[in-house]
Tab-separated table of C-alpha atoms and ligand atoms in Angstrom:
chain	number	residue	atom	x	y	z
A	194	MET	CA	-5.091	26.953	3.400
A	195	LYS	CA	-7.384	27.581	0.431
A	196	GLU	CA	-11.115	27.829	1.173
A	197	PHE	CA	-13.038	24.681	0.263
A	198	GLY	CA	-16.613	23.375	0.286
A	199	TYR	CA	-17.701	20.354	2.345
A	200	GLN	CA	-20.505	17.896	1.682
A	201	ARG	CA	-21.331	14.613	3.379
A	202	ALA	CA	-22.501	11.816	1.089
A	203	VAL	CA	-25.065	9.319	2.390
A	204	ASP	CA	-25.074	6.793	-0.442
A	205	VAL	CA	-22.599	5.606	-3.064
A	206	SER	CA	-24.361	7.020	-6.128
A	207	GLY	CA	-24.824	10.329	-4.329
A	208	ALA	CA	-21.102	10.490	-3.525
A	209	VAL	CA	-20.154	9.822	-7.143
A	210	ALA	CA	-22.657	12.445	-8.349
A	211	LEU	CA	-21.359	15.052	-5.894
A	212	LEU	CA	-17.799	14.553	-7.106
A	213	GLY	CA	-18.890	14.472	-10.744
A	214	ALA	CA	-20.528	17.866	-10.273
A	215	ASP	CA	-17.210	19.347	-9.161
A	216	PRO	CA	-14.123	17.830	-10.815
A	217	ASP	CA	-11.871	19.852	-8.453
A	218	ALA	CA	-13.382	18.145	-5.401
A	219	ARG	CA	-11.865	15.152	-3.575
A	220	TYR	CA	-13.312	12.324	-1.522
A	221	LEU	CA	-12.542	12.627	2.171
A	222	GLY	CA	-11.857	9.421	4.096
A	223	GLY	CA	-10.254	9.775	7.513
A	224	GLY	CA	-8.506	12.909	6.237
A	225	THR	CA	-5.217	11.856	7.839
A	226	ASN	CA	-3.262	12.355	4.616
A	227	LEU	CA	-5.455	14.630	2.498
A	228	VAL	CA	-5.973	17.290	5.157
A	229	ASP	CA	-2.227	17.404	5.962
A	230	LEU	CA	-1.491	17.958	2.267
A	231	MET	CA	-4.180	20.656	2.092
A	232	LYS	CA	-2.580	22.440	5.039
A	233	ALA	CA	0.762	22.312	3.204
A	234	GLY	CA	-0.849	23.651	0.003
A	235	VAL	CA	0.092	20.523	-1.960
A	236	GLU	CA	-3.571	19.565	-2.423
A	237	ARG	CA	-5.958	22.439	-3.163
A	238	PRO	CA	-9.406	20.901	-3.733
A	239	ALA	CA	-12.382	23.175	-4.294
A	240	GLY	CA	-14.515	20.868	-2.169
A	241	LEU	CA	-14.542	17.702	-0.100
A	242	VAL	CA	-17.081	14.896	-0.387
A	243	ASP	CA	-17.011	13.114	2.967
A	244	VAL	CA	-17.500	9.368	2.442
A	245	ARG	CA	-17.295	8.222	6.055
A	246	GLU	CA	-21.056	7.834	6.480
A	247	LEU	CA	-21.406	5.576	3.434
A	248	PRO	CA	-22.564	2.018	4.118
A	249	LEU	CA	-19.128	0.644	3.209
A	250	ASP	CA	-17.886	-0.209	6.691
A	251	GLU	CA	-18.434	-3.982	6.765
A	252	ILE	CA	-16.015	-6.912	6.479
A	253	GLU	CA	-17.795	-9.974	5.085
A	254	LEU	CA	-16.897	-13.510	4.112
A	255	THR	CA	-17.367	-14.093	0.375
A	256	GLU	CA	-19.096	-17.186	-0.986
A	257	ALA	CA	-15.753	-18.320	-2.412
A	258	GLY	CA	-14.209	-18.238	1.082
A	259	GLY	CA	-12.347	-14.941	0.839
A	260	LEU	CA	-13.105	-11.582	2.431
A	261	ARG	CA	-14.714	-8.395	1.203
A	262	ILE	CA	-13.548	-5.308	3.047
A	263	GLY	CA	-15.554	-2.090	2.688
A	264	ALA	CA	-13.672	1.063	1.689
A	265	THR	CA	-14.568	2.994	4.837
A	266	VAL	CA	-13.561	0.249	7.283
A	267	THR	CA	-11.050	1.902	9.583
A	268	ASN	CA	-7.517	0.577	9.808
A	269	SER	CA	-8.170	-0.294	13.479
A	270	ASP	CA	-11.307	-2.324	12.694
A	271	LEU	CA	-9.545	-4.131	9.857
A	272	ALA	CA	-6.603	-5.155	12.038
A	273	ALA	CA	-8.885	-6.327	14.855
A	274	HIS	CA	-11.299	-8.391	12.749
A	275	PRO	CA	-11.142	-12.079	13.788
A	276	GLU	CA	-11.417	-13.409	10.203
A	277	VAL	CA	-8.635	-11.104	9.016
A	278	ARG	CA	-6.415	-12.248	11.874
A	279	ARG	CA	-7.233	-15.915	11.259
A	280	ARG	CA	-7.182	-16.061	7.450
A	281	TYR	CA	-4.685	-13.315	6.538
A	282	PRO	CA	-2.566	-12.648	9.654
A	283	ALA	CA	0.053	-10.704	7.657
A	284	LEU	CA	-2.636	-8.187	6.710
A	285	ALA	CA	-3.572	-7.544	10.338
A	286	GLN	CA	0.136	-7.250	11.243
A	287	ALA	CA	0.789	-4.837	8.348
A	288	VAL	CA	-2.047	-2.546	9.369
A	289	LEU	CA	-0.957	-2.564	13.025
A	290	ALA	CA	2.588	-1.680	11.938
A	291	GLY	CA	1.327	1.557	10.370
A	292	ALA	CA	0.935	5.000	11.902
A	293	SER	CA	-0.435	5.239	15.479
A	294	GLY	CA	-3.548	4.022	17.274
A	295	GLN	CA	-5.220	7.418	16.893
A	296	LEU	CA	-4.479	7.592	13.162
A	297	ARG	CA	-5.603	4.009	12.583
A	298	ASN	CA	-8.921	4.847	14.276
A	299	MET	CA	-9.505	7.548	11.644
A	300	ALA	CA	-7.791	6.171	8.525
A	301	THR	CA	-9.831	4.139	6.032
A	302	VAL	CA	-8.992	1.333	3.614
A	303	GLY	CA	-9.694	3.489	0.530
A	304	GLY	CA	-7.628	6.374	1.865
A	305	ASN	CA	-4.729	4.132	2.825
A	306	LEU	CA	-4.421	2.788	-0.714
A	307	LEU	CA	-4.519	6.323	-2.145
A	308	GLN	CA	-2.199	8.014	0.348
A	309	ARG	CA	0.547	10.002	-1.344
A	310	THR	CA	4.296	9.501	-1.152
A	311	ARG	CA	6.261	10.709	1.858
A	312	CYS	CA	9.100	12.055	-0.319
A	313	GLY	CA	10.043	15.311	1.418
A	314	TYR	CA	10.316	17.257	-1.843
A	315	PHE	CA	6.756	16.349	-2.797
A	316	ALA	CA	5.417	18.120	0.272
A	317	ASP	CA	7.770	21.130	-0.029
A	318	LEU	CA	6.312	23.783	-2.317
A	319	THR	CA	9.646	25.603	-2.503
A	320	LYS	CA	11.220	22.628	-4.361
A	321	PRO	CA	10.563	21.194	-7.833
A	322	CYS	CA	8.925	17.755	-8.014
A	323	ASN	CA	7.702	15.905	-11.113
A	324	LYS	CA	4.975	14.186	-9.141
A	325	ARG	CA	3.524	17.446	-7.821
A	326	GLU	CA	4.342	19.607	-10.865
A	327	PRO	CA	4.992	17.526	-14.011
A	328	GLY	CA	8.161	18.511	-15.865
A	329	SER	CA	9.701	20.473	-12.980
A	330	GLY	CA	12.390	17.871	-12.138
A	331	CYS	CA	13.262	15.355	-9.445
A	332	PRO	CA	15.626	16.792	-6.831
A	333	ALA	CA	15.625	13.541	-4.837
A	334	ILE	CA	17.956	11.862	-7.338
A	335	GLU	CA	20.812	14.251	-6.528
A	336	GLY	CA	19.544	15.051	-3.048
A	337	GLU	CA	17.912	13.183	-0.158
A	338	HIS	CA	16.987	9.696	-1.359
A	339	ARG	CA	17.946	7.398	1.499
A	340	ASN	CA	14.415	5.997	1.655
A	341	HIS	CA	13.658	6.063	-2.045
A	342	ALA	CA	12.934	3.335	-4.585
A	343	ILE	CA	15.312	0.663	-5.851
A	344	LEU	CA	12.827	-1.172	-8.085
A	345	GLY	CA	10.742	0.176	-10.982
A	346	ALA	CA	11.842	3.799	-10.569
A	347	THR	CA	12.800	6.073	-13.464
A	348	GLU	CA	14.782	9.290	-13.856
A	349	HIS	CA	11.439	11.083	-13.509
A	350	CYS	CA	10.652	9.901	-9.967
A	351	VAL	CA	12.218	7.595	-7.384
A	352	ALA	CA	9.563	7.927	-4.664
A	353	THR	CA	8.203	4.967	-2.707
A	354	HIS	CA	4.614	4.158	-1.805
A	355	PRO	CA	4.180	4.377	1.966
A	356	SER	CA	1.309	1.945	2.607
A	357	ASP	CA	1.939	-1.102	4.788
A	358	MET	CA	-1.587	-2.434	4.202
A	359	GLY	CA	-1.076	-2.366	0.439
A	360	VAL	CA	1.951	-4.665	0.684
A	361	ALA	CA	-0.059	-7.415	2.378
A	362	LEU	CA	-3.007	-6.877	0.019
A	363	SER	CA	-0.602	-7.302	-2.898
A	364	ALA	CA	0.695	-10.627	-1.546
A	365	PHE	CA	-2.874	-11.905	-1.319
A	366	ASP	CA	-4.007	-10.820	-4.833
A	367	ALA	CA	-6.517	-8.226	-3.631
A	368	VAL	CA	-8.953	-6.715	-6.111
A	369	VAL	CA	-10.011	-3.079	-5.697
A	370	GLU	CA	-13.667	-2.343	-6.427
A	371	TYR	CA	-14.928	1.091	-7.386
A	372	GLU	CA	-17.994	2.957	-8.576
A	373	THR	CA	-18.205	5.630	-11.269
A	374	ALA	CA	-21.055	7.539	-12.928
A	375	ASP	CA	-20.839	4.893	-15.692
A	376	GLY	CA	-21.148	1.961	-13.292
A	377	PRO	CA	-18.915	-0.236	-11.159
A	378	GLY	CA	-15.443	-1.542	-11.983
A	379	ARG	CA	-12.708	-3.761	-10.540
A	380	LEU	CA	-8.932	-3.559	-10.674
A	381	PRO	CA	-6.562	-6.258	-9.407
A	382	LEU	CA	-4.037	-4.560	-7.140
A	383	ALA	CA	-1.326	-5.625	-9.625
A	384	ASP	CA	-2.907	-3.230	-12.160
A	385	PHE	CA	-4.164	-0.605	-9.722
A	386	TYR	CA	-0.910	1.378	-9.406
A	387	LEU	CA	0.553	2.637	-12.683
A	388	PRO	CA	4.238	2.208	-13.571
A	389	VAL	CA	6.204	5.434	-12.958
A	390	GLY	CA	7.402	5.923	-16.556
A	391	ASP	CA	7.581	9.610	-17.418
A	392	THR	CA	4.251	10.393	-15.723
A	393	PRO	CA	4.813	10.000	-11.974
A	394	HIS	CA	1.883	12.334	-11.294
A	395	LEU	CA	-0.481	9.629	-12.640
A	396	GLU	CA	-0.485	7.125	-9.814
A	397	THR	CA	-3.423	4.773	-10.333
A	398	ALA	CA	-5.576	3.309	-13.097
A	399	LEU	CA	-8.785	4.454	-11.362
A	400	PRO	CA	-11.050	6.345	-13.779
A	401	PRO	CA	-11.584	10.048	-12.954
A	402	GLY	CA	-14.081	10.545	-10.143
A	403	ALA	CA	-14.060	6.848	-9.144
A	404	LEU	CA	-15.070	6.085	-5.571
A	405	ILE	CA	-13.315	3.054	-4.077
A	406	THR	CA	-16.092	0.942	-2.559
A	407	GLY	CA	-14.077	-1.986	-1.243
A	408	VAL	CA	-11.353	-4.549	-1.601
A	409	THR	CA	-11.917	-8.269	-2.142
A	410	LEU	CA	-9.405	-10.881	-1.060
A	411	PRO	CA	-9.725	-14.220	-2.826
A	412	PRO	CA	-9.443	-17.317	-0.653
A	413	ALA	CA	-5.778	-18.135	0.006
A	414	PRO	CA	-5.177	-21.048	2.391
A	415	VAL	CA	-1.417	-20.291	2.208
A	416	ALA	CA	-2.134	-16.933	3.875
A	417	ALA	CA	-2.943	-18.651	7.174
A	418	VAL	CA	0.839	-19.037	7.703
A	419	SER	CA	1.917	-15.519	6.861
A	420	ARG	CA	3.861	-12.649	8.367
A	421	TYR	CA	4.474	-8.944	7.831
A	422	ARG	CA	7.883	-7.652	8.894
A	423	LYS	CA	8.556	-3.927	8.789
A	424	VAL	CA	11.993	-2.341	9.177
A	425	ARG	CA	11.949	1.288	10.281
A	426	GLU	CA	14.177	3.812	11.943
A	427	ARG	CA	12.117	3.879	15.161
A	428	ALA	CA	10.332	1.004	16.829
A	429	SER	CA	6.915	2.611	16.257
A	430	TYR	CA	5.159	5.478	14.502
A	431	ALA	CA	7.502	5.511	11.511
A	432	PHE	CA	7.195	4.606	7.861
A	433	ALA	CA	9.013	1.532	6.556
A	434	ILE	CA	12.474	1.698	5.038
A	435	GLY	CA	11.841	-1.851	3.834
A	436	SER	CA	9.084	-4.360	4.530
A	437	LEU	CA	7.971	-7.817	3.535
A	438	ALA	CA	4.647	-9.643	3.462
A	439	ALA	CA	5.277	-13.368	3.153
A	440	ALA	CA	3.173	-16.533	3.198
A	441	LEU	CA	4.567	-20.042	2.908
A	442	ASP	CA	3.311	-23.600	2.524
A	443	VAL	CA	6.110	-26.122	3.109
A	444	ARG	CA	5.664	-29.918	3.011
A	445	ASP	CA	8.470	-32.452	3.441
A	446	GLY	CA	11.031	-29.690	3.182
A	447	LEU	CA	9.747	-28.472	-0.193
A	448	VAL	CA	8.014	-25.177	-0.981
A	449	ARG	CA	4.499	-25.930	-2.248
A	450	GLU	CA	3.334	-22.329	-2.389
A	451	VAL	CA	4.849	-18.991	-1.470
A	452	ARG	CA	3.703	-15.374	-1.602
A	453	LEU	CA	6.125	-12.464	-1.300
A	454	ALA	CA	5.520	-8.721	-1.562
A	455	PHE	CA	8.054	-5.977	-0.809
A	456	GLY	CA	7.230	-2.572	0.664
A	457	ALA	CA	9.112	0.759	0.627
A	458	VAL	CA	11.232	-0.217	-2.371
A	459	ALA	CA	9.067	1.005	-5.284
A	460	SER	CA	6.308	3.439	-6.220
A	461	ARG	CA	3.818	0.666	-5.422
A	462	PRO	CA	3.689	-2.497	-3.349
A	463	TRP	CA	6.127	-4.786	-5.176
A	464	ARG	CA	4.951	-8.351	-5.697
A	465	ALA	CA	8.145	-10.432	-5.864
A	466	ARG	CA	7.082	-12.866	-8.576
A	467	GLU	CA	10.643	-13.731	-9.688
A	468	ALA	CA	11.460	-14.830	-6.160
A	469	GLU	CA	8.217	-16.793	-5.854
A	470	ALA	CA	8.921	-18.625	-9.131
A	471	ALA	CA	12.474	-19.416	-8.025
A	472	LEU	CA	11.244	-20.971	-4.776
A	473	CYS	CA	8.208	-22.995	-5.887
A	474	GLY	CA	8.865	-26.742	-5.783
A	475	GLY	CA	12.390	-26.282	-4.422
A	476	PRO	CA	13.930	-26.792	-1.000
A	477	ALA	CA	12.904	-24.560	1.901
A	478	THR	CA	16.431	-23.645	2.946
A	479	ALA	CA	18.154	-20.387	3.809
A	480	GLU	CA	20.349	-20.771	0.706
A	481	ALA	CA	17.307	-21.123	-1.550
A	482	PHE	CA	15.590	-18.145	0.131
A	483	ALA	CA	18.690	-15.983	-0.421
A	484	ALA	CA	19.000	-17.063	-4.072
A	485	ALA	CA	15.328	-16.260	-4.676
A	486	ALA	CA	15.728	-12.809	-3.131
A	487	ASP	CA	18.783	-12.222	-5.321
A	488	ALA	CA	16.750	-13.198	-8.412
A	489	GLU	CA	14.130	-10.568	-7.555
A	490	LEU	CA	16.644	-7.900	-6.601
A	491	ALA	CA	18.787	-8.394	-9.724
A	492	ALA	CA	16.606	-5.677	-11.303
A	493	ALA	CA	17.396	-3.201	-8.510
A	494	GLU	CA	18.823	0.154	-9.569
A	495	THR	CA	20.245	1.992	-6.620
A	496	LEU	CA	21.325	5.540	-5.848
A	497	PRO	CA	24.344	6.313	-3.641
A	498	ASP	CA	22.356	6.442	-0.375
A	499	ASN	CA	19.717	3.740	-0.843
A	500	ALA	CA	21.842	0.777	-1.954
A	501	TYR	CA	21.527	-0.646	1.581
A	502	LYS	CA	17.952	-1.640	0.738
A	503	VAL	CA	19.163	-4.510	-1.464
A	504	THR	CA	20.882	-6.198	1.479
A	505	LEU	CA	18.027	-5.273	3.800
A	506	MET	CA	15.402	-6.902	1.577
A	507	ARG	CA	17.543	-10.001	1.022
A	508	ASN	CA	17.966	-10.419	4.780
A	509	LEU	CA	14.242	-9.874	5.356
A	510	VAL	CA	13.320	-12.598	2.868
A	511	VAL	CA	15.742	-15.093	4.437
A	512	SER	CA	14.772	-14.406	8.034
A	513	VAL	CA	10.994	-14.289	7.549
A	514	LEU	CA	10.849	-17.382	5.318
A	515	THR	CA	13.089	-19.257	7.758
A	516	GLU	CA	10.697	-18.383	10.596
A	517	LEU	CA	7.668	-19.462	8.568
A	518	THR	CA	9.378	-22.762	7.695
A	519	GLU	CA	10.027	-23.430	11.383
A	520	GLU	CA	6.391	-22.573	12.128
A	521	ALA	CA	5.209	-25.080	9.492
A	522	ASP	CA	7.425	-27.792	11.080
A	523	ARG	CA	5.790	-27.388	14.498
B	153	FAD	C1	2.140	10.660	11.161
B	153	FAD	C2	1.632	9.616	10.226
B	153	FAD	C3	2.242	8.390	10.182
B	153	FAD	C4	1.774	7.404	9.314
B	153	FAD	N1	2.400	6.188	9.256
B	153	FAD	C5	1.965	5.244	8.381
B	153	FAD	C6	2.613	4.010	8.254
B	153	FAD	O1	3.597	3.722	8.949
B	153	FAD	N2	2.130	3.103	7.356
B	153	FAD	C7	1.047	3.381	6.570
B	153	FAD	O2	0.648	2.539	5.771
B	153	FAD	N3	0.429	4.557	6.664
B	153	FAD	C8	0.855	5.485	7.534
B	153	FAD	N4	0.236	6.685	7.620
B	153	FAD	C9	-0.749	6.990	6.628
B	153	FAD	C10	-2.097	6.755	7.090
B	153	FAD	O3	-2.303	5.384	7.234
B	153	FAD	C11	-2.882	7.343	5.938
B	153	FAD	O4	-2.854	8.738	6.129
B	153	FAD	C12	-4.253	6.841	5.883
B	153	FAD	O5	-4.307	5.453	5.692
B	153	FAD	C13	-5.043	7.522	4.814
B	153	FAD	O6	-6.361	7.153	5.075
B	153	FAD	P1	-7.494	8.263	5.220
B	153	FAD	O7	-8.773	7.529	5.243
B	153	FAD	O8	-7.221	9.186	6.322
B	153	FAD	O9	-7.314	8.995	3.799
B	153	FAD	P2	-7.596	10.496	3.414
B	153	FAD	O10	-6.516	11.359	3.931
B	153	FAD	O11	-9.000	10.870	3.738
B	153	FAD	O12	-7.500	10.371	1.824
B	153	FAD	C14	-6.296	10.018	1.165
B	153	FAD	C15	-6.592	10.035	-0.341
B	153	FAD	O13	-7.531	9.026	-0.681
B	153	FAD	C16	-8.679	9.575	-1.319
B	153	FAD	N5	-9.812	8.764	-0.869
B	153	FAD	C17	-10.152	8.470	0.394
B	153	FAD	N6	-11.159	7.574	0.422
B	153	FAD	C18	-11.471	7.301	-0.879
B	153	FAD	C19	-12.416	6.444	-1.531
B	153	FAD	N7	-13.243	5.659	-0.824
B	153	FAD	N8	-12.441	6.416	-2.881
B	153	FAD	C20	-11.593	7.185	-3.609
B	153	FAD	N9	-10.700	8.033	-3.054
B	153	FAD	C21	-10.623	8.069	-1.706
B	153	FAD	C22	-8.725	11.026	-0.887
B	153	FAD	O14	-9.399	11.842	-1.829
B	153	FAD	C23	-7.238	11.338	-0.819
B	153	FAD	O15	-6.755	11.630	-2.110
B	153	FAD	C24	0.660	7.680	8.485
B	153	FAD	C25	0.038	8.924	8.536
B	153	FAD	C26	0.509	9.895	9.397
B	153	FAD	C27	-0.178	11.226	9.413
B	154	SF4	S1	11.168	11.280	-6.035
B	154	SF4	FE1	9.202	11.738	-7.028
B	154	SF4	S2	8.053	12.711	-5.377
B	154	SF4	FE2	10.224	12.848	-4.812
B	154	SF4	S3	11.033	14.770	-5.702
B	154	SF4	FE3	11.360	13.182	-7.204
B	154	SF4	S4	9.550	13.375	-8.500
B	154	SF4	FE4	9.010	14.345	-6.590
């Protein structure tokens, strides 16, 4: 492991200034992803700016009736918060579906959104990888890609984003807030992650040196009837091979509002807007749910070993929306 400096920031402007003074430094949240990558030699920062003592650890109701979640709120505190559980249950479920209790106690909201892909080649310095070393190639396309992307990928990279939390935040139109030396900024989650294109190493639209300060969720009454369902190869402590955050408002058998976001199928949480549009105003039936999933997945481009994800996601949409419809009927 390369030698690195360590500084603890005590306020937001101080953190931004410390990073600005050393462009090769990185912010340190819980360290559960960054430190692993440093040990593997994938990340080689000159210094770390520890942000865990910043006053960004609150979850507050907004005047509009949504929630503002500070960037250093731990995954455990987020999942346990009564207003998160009441207003956005799928978010609490998504966070609890991730990692382990110990990791969730350390991991932060900002760090979770910026965690790197779990593609094995990315973390293996003996292999080429366009995301780690632009222009070196993507061995996953011909090699191990069972858990790689079926939506929005390109020949330059087929990696998936691993965050469960991000999938629920996407369904609920979260806005990421950040601070830079030039002042604050905001990015809707829909614009936060960049398309893969031919630059898979550029993952977000955050300006250089930006410190994530929090995430705001607008009010979403539909979110009160919501669910996160994660499919994985073990019952716990495993990343998703496919996941769904869904919220549904059904009246008299018709869909009044629906939110759908897919996880583990793209380089970012994938908001399923085609499926949402297909469902709105129509019947809440298994046939309609399947047709909506098909509309979204029509854009899927699969590789030999990940084509199963199309069926998996279709089945997830049908089963979760059917459950939510039954819940609304009770
Ligand atoms: C074994 C294991 C299993 C896991 N399973 C899952 C899972 O199933 N689902 C899931 O979603 N996650 C999973 N995780 C990932 C875990 O949730 C992430 O490692 C964690 O959320 C990252 O948060 P952190 O605070 O530790 O980030 P760090 O490791 O501290 O940082 C990650 C990145 O974010 C940057 N960063 C951190 N905070 C800020 C900030 N405020 N502003 C700007 N940049 C910042 C860092 O510089 C770094 O680049 C797993 C991790 C492990 C090790
Ligand atoms: S899928 Fe992306 S992260 Fe994985 S080897 Fe290819 S370029 Fe690298």
